[in-house]
PDB file of N, CA and C in Angstrom:
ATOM      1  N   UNK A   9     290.973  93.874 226.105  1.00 79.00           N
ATOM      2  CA  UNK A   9     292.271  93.999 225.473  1.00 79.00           C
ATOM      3  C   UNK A   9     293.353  93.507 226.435  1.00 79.00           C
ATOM      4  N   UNK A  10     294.214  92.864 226.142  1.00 90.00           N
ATOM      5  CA  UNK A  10     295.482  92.262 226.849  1.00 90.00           C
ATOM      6  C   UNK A  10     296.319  93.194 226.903  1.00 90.00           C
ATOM      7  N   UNK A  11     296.700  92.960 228.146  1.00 96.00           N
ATOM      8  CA  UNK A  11     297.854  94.010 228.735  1.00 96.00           C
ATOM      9  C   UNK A  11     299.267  93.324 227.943  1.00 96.00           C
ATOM     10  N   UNK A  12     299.651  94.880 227.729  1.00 98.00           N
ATOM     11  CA  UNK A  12     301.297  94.460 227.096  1.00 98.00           C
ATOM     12  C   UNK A  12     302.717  93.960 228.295  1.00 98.00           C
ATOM     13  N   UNK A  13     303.080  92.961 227.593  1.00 97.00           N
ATOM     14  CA  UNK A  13     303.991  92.377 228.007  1.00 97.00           C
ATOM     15  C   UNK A  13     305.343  92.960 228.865  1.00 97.00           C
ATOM     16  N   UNK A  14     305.556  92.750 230.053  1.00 96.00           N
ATOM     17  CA  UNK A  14     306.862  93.326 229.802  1.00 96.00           C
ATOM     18  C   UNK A  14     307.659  92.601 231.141  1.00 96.00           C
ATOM     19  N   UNK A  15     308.822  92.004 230.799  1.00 95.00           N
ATOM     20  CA  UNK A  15     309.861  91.081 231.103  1.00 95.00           C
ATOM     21  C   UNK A  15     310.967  91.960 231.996  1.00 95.00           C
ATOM     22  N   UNK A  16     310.820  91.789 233.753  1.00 92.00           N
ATOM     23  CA  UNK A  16     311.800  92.004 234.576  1.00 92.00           C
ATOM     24  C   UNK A  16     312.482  91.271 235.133  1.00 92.00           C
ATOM     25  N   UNK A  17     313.735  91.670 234.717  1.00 89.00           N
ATOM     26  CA  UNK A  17     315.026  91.134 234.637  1.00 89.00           C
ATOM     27  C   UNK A  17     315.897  91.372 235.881  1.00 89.00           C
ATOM     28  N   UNK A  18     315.827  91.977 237.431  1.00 80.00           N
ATOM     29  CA  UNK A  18     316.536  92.504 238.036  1.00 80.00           C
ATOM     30  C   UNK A  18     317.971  92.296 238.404  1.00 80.00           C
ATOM     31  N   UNK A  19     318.333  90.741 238.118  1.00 77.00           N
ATOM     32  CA  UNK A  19     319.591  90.201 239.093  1.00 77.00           C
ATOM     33  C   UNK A  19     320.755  90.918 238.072  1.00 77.00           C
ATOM     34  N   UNK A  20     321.932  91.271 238.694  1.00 73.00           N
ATOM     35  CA  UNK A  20     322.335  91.144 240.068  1.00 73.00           C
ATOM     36  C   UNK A  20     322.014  92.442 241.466  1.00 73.00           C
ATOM     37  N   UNK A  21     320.727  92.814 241.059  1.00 77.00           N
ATOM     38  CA  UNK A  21     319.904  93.539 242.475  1.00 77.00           C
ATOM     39  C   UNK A  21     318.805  92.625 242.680  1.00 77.00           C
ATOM     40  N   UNK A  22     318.028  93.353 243.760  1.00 72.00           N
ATOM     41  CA  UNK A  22     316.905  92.762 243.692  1.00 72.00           C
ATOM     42  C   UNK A  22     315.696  93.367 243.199  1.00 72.00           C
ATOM     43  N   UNK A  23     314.722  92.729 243.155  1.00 77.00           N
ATOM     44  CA  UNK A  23     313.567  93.181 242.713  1.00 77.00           C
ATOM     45  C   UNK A  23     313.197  94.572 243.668  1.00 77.00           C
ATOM     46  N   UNK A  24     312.849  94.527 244.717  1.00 78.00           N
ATOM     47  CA  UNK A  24     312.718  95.307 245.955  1.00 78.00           C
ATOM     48  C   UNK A  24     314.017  96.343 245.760  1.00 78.00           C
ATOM     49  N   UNK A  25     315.128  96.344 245.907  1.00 80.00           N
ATOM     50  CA  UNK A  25     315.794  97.222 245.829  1.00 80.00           C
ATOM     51  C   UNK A  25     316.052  98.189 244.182  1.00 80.00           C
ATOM     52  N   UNK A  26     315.459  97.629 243.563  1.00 80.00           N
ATOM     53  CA  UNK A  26     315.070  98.465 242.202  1.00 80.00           C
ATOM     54  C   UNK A  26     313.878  99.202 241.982  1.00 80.00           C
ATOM     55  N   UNK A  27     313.177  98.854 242.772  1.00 82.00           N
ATOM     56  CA  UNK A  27     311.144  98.916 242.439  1.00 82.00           C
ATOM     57  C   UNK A  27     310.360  98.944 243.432  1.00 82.00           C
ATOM     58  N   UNK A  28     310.389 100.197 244.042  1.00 87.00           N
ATOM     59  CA  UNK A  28     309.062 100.376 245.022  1.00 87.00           C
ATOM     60  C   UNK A  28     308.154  99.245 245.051  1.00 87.00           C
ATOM     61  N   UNK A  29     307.453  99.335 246.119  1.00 89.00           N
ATOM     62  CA  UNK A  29     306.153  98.201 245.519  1.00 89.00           C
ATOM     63  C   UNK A  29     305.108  99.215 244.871  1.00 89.00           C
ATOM     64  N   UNK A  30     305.133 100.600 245.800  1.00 95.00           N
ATOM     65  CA  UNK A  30     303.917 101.423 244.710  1.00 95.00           C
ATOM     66  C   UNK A  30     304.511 101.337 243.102  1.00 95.00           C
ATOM     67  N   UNK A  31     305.659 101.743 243.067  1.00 89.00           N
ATOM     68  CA  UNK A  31     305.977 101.463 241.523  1.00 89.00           C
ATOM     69  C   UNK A  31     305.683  99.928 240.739  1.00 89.00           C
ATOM     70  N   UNK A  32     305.814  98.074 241.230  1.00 87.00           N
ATOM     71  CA  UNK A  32     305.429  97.690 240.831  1.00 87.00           C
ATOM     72  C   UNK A  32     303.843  97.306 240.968  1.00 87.00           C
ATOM     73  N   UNK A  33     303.428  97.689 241.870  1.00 91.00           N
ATOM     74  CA  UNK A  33     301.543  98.135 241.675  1.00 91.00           C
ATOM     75  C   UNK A  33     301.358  98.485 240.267  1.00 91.00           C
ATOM     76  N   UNK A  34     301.838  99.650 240.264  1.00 94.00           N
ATOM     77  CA  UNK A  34     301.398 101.090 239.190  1.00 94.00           C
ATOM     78  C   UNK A  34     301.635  99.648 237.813  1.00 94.00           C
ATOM     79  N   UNK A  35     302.562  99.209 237.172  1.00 90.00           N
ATOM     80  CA  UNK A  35     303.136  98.549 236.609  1.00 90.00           C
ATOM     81  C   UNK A  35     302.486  97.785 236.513  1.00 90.00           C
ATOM     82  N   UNK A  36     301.934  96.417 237.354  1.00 92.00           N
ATOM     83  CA  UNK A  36     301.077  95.908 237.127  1.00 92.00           C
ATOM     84  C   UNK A  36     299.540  95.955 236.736  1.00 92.00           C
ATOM     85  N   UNK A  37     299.046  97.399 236.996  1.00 94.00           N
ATOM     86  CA  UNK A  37     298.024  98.037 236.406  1.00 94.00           C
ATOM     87  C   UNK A  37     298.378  98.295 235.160  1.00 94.00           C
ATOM     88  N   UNK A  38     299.565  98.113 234.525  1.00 95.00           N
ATOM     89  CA  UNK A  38     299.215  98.465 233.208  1.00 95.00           C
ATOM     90  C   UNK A  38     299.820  97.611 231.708  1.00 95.00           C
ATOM     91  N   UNK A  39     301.103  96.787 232.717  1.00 96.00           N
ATOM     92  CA  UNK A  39     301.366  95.531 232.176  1.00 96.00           C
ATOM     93  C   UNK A  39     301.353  93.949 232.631  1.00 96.00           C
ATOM     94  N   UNK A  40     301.198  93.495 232.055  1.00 96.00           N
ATOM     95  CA  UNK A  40     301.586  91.716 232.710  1.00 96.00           C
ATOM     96  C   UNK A  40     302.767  91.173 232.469  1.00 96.00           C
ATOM     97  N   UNK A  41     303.771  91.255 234.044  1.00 94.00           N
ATOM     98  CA  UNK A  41     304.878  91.415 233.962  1.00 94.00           C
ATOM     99  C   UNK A  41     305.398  89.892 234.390  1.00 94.00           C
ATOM    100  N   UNK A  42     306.512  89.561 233.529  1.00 93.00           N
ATOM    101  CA  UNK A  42     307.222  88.002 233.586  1.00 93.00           C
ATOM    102  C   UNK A  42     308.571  87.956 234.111  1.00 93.00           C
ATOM    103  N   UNK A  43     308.884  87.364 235.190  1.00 90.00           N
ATOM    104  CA  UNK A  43     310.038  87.363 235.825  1.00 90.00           C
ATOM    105  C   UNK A  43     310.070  88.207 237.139  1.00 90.00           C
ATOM    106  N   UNK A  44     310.818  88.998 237.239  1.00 81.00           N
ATOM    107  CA  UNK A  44     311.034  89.907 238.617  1.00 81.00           C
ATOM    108  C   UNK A  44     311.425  88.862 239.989  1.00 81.00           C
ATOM    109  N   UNK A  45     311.824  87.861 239.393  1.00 82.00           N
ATOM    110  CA  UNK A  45     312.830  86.835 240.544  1.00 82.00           C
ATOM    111  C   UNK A  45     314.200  87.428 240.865  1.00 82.00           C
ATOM    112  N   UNK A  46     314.547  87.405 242.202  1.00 79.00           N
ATOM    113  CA  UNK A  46     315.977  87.588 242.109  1.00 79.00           C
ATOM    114  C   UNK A  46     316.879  86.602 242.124  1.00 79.00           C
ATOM    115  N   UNK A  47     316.774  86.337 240.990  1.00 84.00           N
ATOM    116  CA  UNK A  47     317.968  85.433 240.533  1.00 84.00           C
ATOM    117  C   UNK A  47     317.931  85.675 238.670  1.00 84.00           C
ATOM    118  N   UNK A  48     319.590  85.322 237.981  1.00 82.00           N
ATOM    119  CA  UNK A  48     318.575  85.691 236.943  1.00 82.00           C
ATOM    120  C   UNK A  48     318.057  84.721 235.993  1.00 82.00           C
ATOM    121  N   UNK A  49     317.379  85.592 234.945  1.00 87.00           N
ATOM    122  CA  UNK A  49     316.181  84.582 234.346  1.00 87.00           C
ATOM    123  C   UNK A  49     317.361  83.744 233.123  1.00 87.00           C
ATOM    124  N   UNK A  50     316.440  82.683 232.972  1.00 91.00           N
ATOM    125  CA  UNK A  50     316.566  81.739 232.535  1.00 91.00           C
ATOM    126  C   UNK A  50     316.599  81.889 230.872  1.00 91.00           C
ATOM    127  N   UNK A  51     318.183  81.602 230.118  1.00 90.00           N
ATOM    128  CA  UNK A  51     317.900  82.350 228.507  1.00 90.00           C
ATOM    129  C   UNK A  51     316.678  81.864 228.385  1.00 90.00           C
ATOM    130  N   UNK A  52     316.547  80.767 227.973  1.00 94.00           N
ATOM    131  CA  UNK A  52     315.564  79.704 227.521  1.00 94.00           C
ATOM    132  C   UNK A  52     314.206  80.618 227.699  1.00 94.00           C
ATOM    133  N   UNK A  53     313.499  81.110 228.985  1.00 94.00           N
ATOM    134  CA  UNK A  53     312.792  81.552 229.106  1.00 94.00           C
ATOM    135  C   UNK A  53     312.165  83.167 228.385  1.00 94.00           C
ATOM    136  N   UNK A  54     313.500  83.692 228.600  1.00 93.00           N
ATOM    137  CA  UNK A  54     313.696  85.632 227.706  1.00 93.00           C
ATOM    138  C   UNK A  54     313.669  84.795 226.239  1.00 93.00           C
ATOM    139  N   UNK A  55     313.963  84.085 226.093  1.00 94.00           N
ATOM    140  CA  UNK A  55     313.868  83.641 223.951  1.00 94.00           C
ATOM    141  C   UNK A  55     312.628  83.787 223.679  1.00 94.00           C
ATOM    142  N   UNK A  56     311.489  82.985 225.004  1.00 95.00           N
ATOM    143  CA  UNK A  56     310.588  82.045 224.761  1.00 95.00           C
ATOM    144  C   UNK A  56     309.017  83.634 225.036  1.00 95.00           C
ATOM    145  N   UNK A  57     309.564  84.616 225.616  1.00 96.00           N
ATOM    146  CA  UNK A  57     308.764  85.992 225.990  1.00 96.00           C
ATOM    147  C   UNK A  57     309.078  86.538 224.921  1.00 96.00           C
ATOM    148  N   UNK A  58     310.651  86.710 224.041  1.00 96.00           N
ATOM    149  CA  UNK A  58     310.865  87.916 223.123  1.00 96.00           C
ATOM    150  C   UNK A  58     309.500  88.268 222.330  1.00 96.00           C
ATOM    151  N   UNK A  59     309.088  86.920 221.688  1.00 96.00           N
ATOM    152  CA  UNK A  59     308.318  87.412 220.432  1.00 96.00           C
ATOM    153  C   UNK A  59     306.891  88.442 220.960  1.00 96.00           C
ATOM    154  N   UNK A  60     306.336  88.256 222.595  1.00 97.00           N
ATOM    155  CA  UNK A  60     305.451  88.831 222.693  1.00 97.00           C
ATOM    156  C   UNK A  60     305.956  90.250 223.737  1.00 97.00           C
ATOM    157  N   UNK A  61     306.944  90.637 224.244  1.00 97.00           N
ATOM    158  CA  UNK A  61     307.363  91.631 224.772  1.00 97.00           C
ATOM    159  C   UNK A  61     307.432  92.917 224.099  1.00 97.00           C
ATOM    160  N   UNK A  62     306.304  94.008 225.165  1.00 97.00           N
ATOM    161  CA  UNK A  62     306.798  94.950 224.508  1.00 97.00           C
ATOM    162  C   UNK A  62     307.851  96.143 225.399  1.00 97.00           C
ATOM    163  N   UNK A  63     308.062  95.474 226.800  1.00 96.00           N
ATOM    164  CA  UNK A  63     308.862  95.936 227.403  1.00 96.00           C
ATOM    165  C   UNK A  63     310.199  95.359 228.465  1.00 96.00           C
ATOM    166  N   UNK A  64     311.351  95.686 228.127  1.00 95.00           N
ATOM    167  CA  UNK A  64     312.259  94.979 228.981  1.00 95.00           C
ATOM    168  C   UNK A  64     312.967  95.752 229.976  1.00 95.00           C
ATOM    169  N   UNK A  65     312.991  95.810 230.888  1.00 92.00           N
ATOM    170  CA  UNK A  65     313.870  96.164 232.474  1.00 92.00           C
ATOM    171  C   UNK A  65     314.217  95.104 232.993  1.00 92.00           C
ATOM    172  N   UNK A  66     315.714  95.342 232.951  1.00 89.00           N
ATOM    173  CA  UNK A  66     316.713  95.038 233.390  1.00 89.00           C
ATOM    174  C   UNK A  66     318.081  95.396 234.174  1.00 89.00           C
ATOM    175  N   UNK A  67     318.437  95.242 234.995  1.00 84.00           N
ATOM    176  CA  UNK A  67     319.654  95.144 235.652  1.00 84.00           C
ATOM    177  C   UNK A  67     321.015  95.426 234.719  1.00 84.00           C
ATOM    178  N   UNK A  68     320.996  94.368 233.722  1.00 84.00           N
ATOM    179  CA  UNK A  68     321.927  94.415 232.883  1.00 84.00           C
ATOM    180  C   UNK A  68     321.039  93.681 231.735  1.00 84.00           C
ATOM    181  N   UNK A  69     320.537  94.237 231.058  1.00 86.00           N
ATOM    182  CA  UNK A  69     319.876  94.077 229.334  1.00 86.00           C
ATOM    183  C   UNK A  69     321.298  93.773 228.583  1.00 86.00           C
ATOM    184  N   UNK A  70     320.948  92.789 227.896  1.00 84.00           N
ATOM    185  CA  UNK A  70     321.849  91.601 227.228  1.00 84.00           C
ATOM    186  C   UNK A  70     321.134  91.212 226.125  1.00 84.00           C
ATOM    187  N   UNK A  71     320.649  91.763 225.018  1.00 90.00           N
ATOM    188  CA  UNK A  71     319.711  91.280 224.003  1.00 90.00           C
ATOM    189  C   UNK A  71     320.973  90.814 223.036  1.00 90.00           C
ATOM    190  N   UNK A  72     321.296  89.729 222.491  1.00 91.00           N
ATOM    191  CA  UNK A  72     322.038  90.037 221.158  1.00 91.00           C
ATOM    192  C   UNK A  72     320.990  90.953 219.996  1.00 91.00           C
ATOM    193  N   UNK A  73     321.811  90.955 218.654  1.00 94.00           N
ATOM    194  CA  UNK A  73     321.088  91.422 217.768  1.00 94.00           C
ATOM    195  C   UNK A  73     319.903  90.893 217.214  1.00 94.00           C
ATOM    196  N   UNK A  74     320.400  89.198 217.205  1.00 95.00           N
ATOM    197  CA  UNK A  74     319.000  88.166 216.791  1.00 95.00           C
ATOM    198  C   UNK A  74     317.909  88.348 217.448  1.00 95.00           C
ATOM    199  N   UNK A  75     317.985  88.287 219.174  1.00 94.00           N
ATOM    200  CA  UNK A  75     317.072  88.238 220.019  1.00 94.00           C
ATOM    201  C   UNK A  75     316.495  89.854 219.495  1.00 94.00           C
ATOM    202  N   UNK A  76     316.796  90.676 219.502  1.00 94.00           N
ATOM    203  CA  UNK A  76     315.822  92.036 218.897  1.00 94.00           C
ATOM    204  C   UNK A  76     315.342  91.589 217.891  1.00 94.00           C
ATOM    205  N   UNK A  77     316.161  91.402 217.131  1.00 95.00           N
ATOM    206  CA  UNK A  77     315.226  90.646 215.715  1.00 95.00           C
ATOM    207  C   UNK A  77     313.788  90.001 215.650  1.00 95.00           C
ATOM    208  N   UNK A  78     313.891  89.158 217.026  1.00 94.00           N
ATOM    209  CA  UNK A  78     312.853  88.419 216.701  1.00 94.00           C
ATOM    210  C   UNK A  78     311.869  88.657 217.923  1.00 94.00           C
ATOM    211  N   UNK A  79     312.292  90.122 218.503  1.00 96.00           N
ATOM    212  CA  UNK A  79     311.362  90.989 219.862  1.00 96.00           C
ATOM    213  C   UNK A  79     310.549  92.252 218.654  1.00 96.00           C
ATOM    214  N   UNK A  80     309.521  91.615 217.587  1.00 96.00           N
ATOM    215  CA  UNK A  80     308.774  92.722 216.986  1.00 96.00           C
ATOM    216  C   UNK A  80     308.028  93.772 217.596  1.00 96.00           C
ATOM    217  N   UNK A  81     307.746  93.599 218.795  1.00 97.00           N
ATOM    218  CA  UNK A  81     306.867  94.866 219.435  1.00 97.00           C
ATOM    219  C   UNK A  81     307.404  95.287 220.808  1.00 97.00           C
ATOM    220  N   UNK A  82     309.144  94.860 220.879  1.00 97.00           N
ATOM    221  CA  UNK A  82     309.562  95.881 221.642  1.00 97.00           C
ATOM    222  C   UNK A  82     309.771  97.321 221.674  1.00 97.00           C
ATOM    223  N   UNK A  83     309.048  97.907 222.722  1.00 97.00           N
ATOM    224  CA  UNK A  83     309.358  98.821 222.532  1.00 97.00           C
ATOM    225  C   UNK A  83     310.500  99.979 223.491  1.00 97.00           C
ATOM    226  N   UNK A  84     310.796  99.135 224.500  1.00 95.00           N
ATOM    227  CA  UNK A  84     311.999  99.682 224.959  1.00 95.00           C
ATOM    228  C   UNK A  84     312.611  98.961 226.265  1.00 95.00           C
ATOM    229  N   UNK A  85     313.919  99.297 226.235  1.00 93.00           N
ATOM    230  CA  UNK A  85     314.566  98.469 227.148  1.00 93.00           C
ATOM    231  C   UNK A  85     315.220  99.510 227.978  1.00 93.00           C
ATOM    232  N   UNK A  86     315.113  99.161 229.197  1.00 90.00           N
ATOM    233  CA  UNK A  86     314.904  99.817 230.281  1.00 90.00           C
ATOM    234  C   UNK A  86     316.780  99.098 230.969  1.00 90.00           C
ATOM    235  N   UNK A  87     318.026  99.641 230.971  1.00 87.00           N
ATOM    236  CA  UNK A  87     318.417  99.711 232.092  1.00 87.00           C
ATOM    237  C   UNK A  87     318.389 100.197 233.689  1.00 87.00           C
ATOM    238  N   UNK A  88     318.270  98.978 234.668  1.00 85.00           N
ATOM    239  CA  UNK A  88     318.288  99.914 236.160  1.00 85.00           C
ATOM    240  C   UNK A  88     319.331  98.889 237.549  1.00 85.00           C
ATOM    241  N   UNK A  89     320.450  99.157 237.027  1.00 75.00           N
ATOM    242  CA  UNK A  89     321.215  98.598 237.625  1.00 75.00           C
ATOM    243  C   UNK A  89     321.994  99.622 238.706  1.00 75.00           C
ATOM    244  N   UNK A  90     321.801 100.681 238.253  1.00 71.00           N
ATOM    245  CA  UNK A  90     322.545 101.493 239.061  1.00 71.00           C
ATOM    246  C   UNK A  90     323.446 101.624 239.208  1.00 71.00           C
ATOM    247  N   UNK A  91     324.425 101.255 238.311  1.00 64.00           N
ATOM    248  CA  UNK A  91     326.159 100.783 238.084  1.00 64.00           C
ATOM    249  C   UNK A  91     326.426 101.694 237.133  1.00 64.00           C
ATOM    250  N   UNK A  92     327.480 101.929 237.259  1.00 61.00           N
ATOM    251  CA  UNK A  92     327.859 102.075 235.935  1.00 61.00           C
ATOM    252  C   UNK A  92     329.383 101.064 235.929  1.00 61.00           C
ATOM    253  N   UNK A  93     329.057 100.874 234.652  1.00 59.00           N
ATOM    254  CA  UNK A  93     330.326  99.673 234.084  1.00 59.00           C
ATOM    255  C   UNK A  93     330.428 100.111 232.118  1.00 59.00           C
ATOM    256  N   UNK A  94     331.590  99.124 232.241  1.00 61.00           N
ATOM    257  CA  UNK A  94     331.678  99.396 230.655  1.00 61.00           C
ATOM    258  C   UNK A  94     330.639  98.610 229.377  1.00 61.00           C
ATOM    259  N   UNK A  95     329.663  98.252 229.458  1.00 59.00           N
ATOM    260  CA  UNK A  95     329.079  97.817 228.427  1.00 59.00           C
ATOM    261  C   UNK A  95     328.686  99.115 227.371  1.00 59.00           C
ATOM    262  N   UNK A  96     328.792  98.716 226.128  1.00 58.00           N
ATOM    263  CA  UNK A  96     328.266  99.643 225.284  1.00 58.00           C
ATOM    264  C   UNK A  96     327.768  99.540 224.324  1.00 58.00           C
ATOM    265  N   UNK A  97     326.480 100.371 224.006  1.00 54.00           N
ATOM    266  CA  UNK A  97     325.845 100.044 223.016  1.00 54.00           C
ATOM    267  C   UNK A  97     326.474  99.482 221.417  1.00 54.00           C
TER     268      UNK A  97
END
């Protein structure tokens, strides 16, 4: 069985300063994870993961409404920026 998807997003932190490495170990034992560059990802690329993601962490999660639309087996999006700012649901 294929491990579920799930798309890390960290910038503007870093990967390392968000995520233990025991924590992305653990993580990788249980998903196959796309991105976790610090820099950030590429739209083109998050369009091109939505349809098979079932998990997103992010720094700052930015889905429009379409992009959920067309993320059928997400199942949750993970802010970890450690900020707080004004975005709102």
């Amino acid at each position: 069985m294929a491990k579920p998807l799930l798309i890390l997003d960290p910038h503007f932190r870093t990967a390392k300063e968000l995520l233990s490495t025991k924590t992305v170990s653990a993580l990788e034992g249980l998903c196959r994870i796309e991105g976790g560059e610090d820099r950030p990802m590429e739209p083109d690329r998050l369009d091109a993961l939505l349809d098979r993601a079932e998990f997103l962490i992010a720094a700052r999660p930015a889905l429009s409404r379409a992009q959920v639309g067309r993320a059928p087996r997400l199942k949750a999006i993970t802010e970890v920026s450690g900020a707080f700012h004004d975005q709102r649901d």
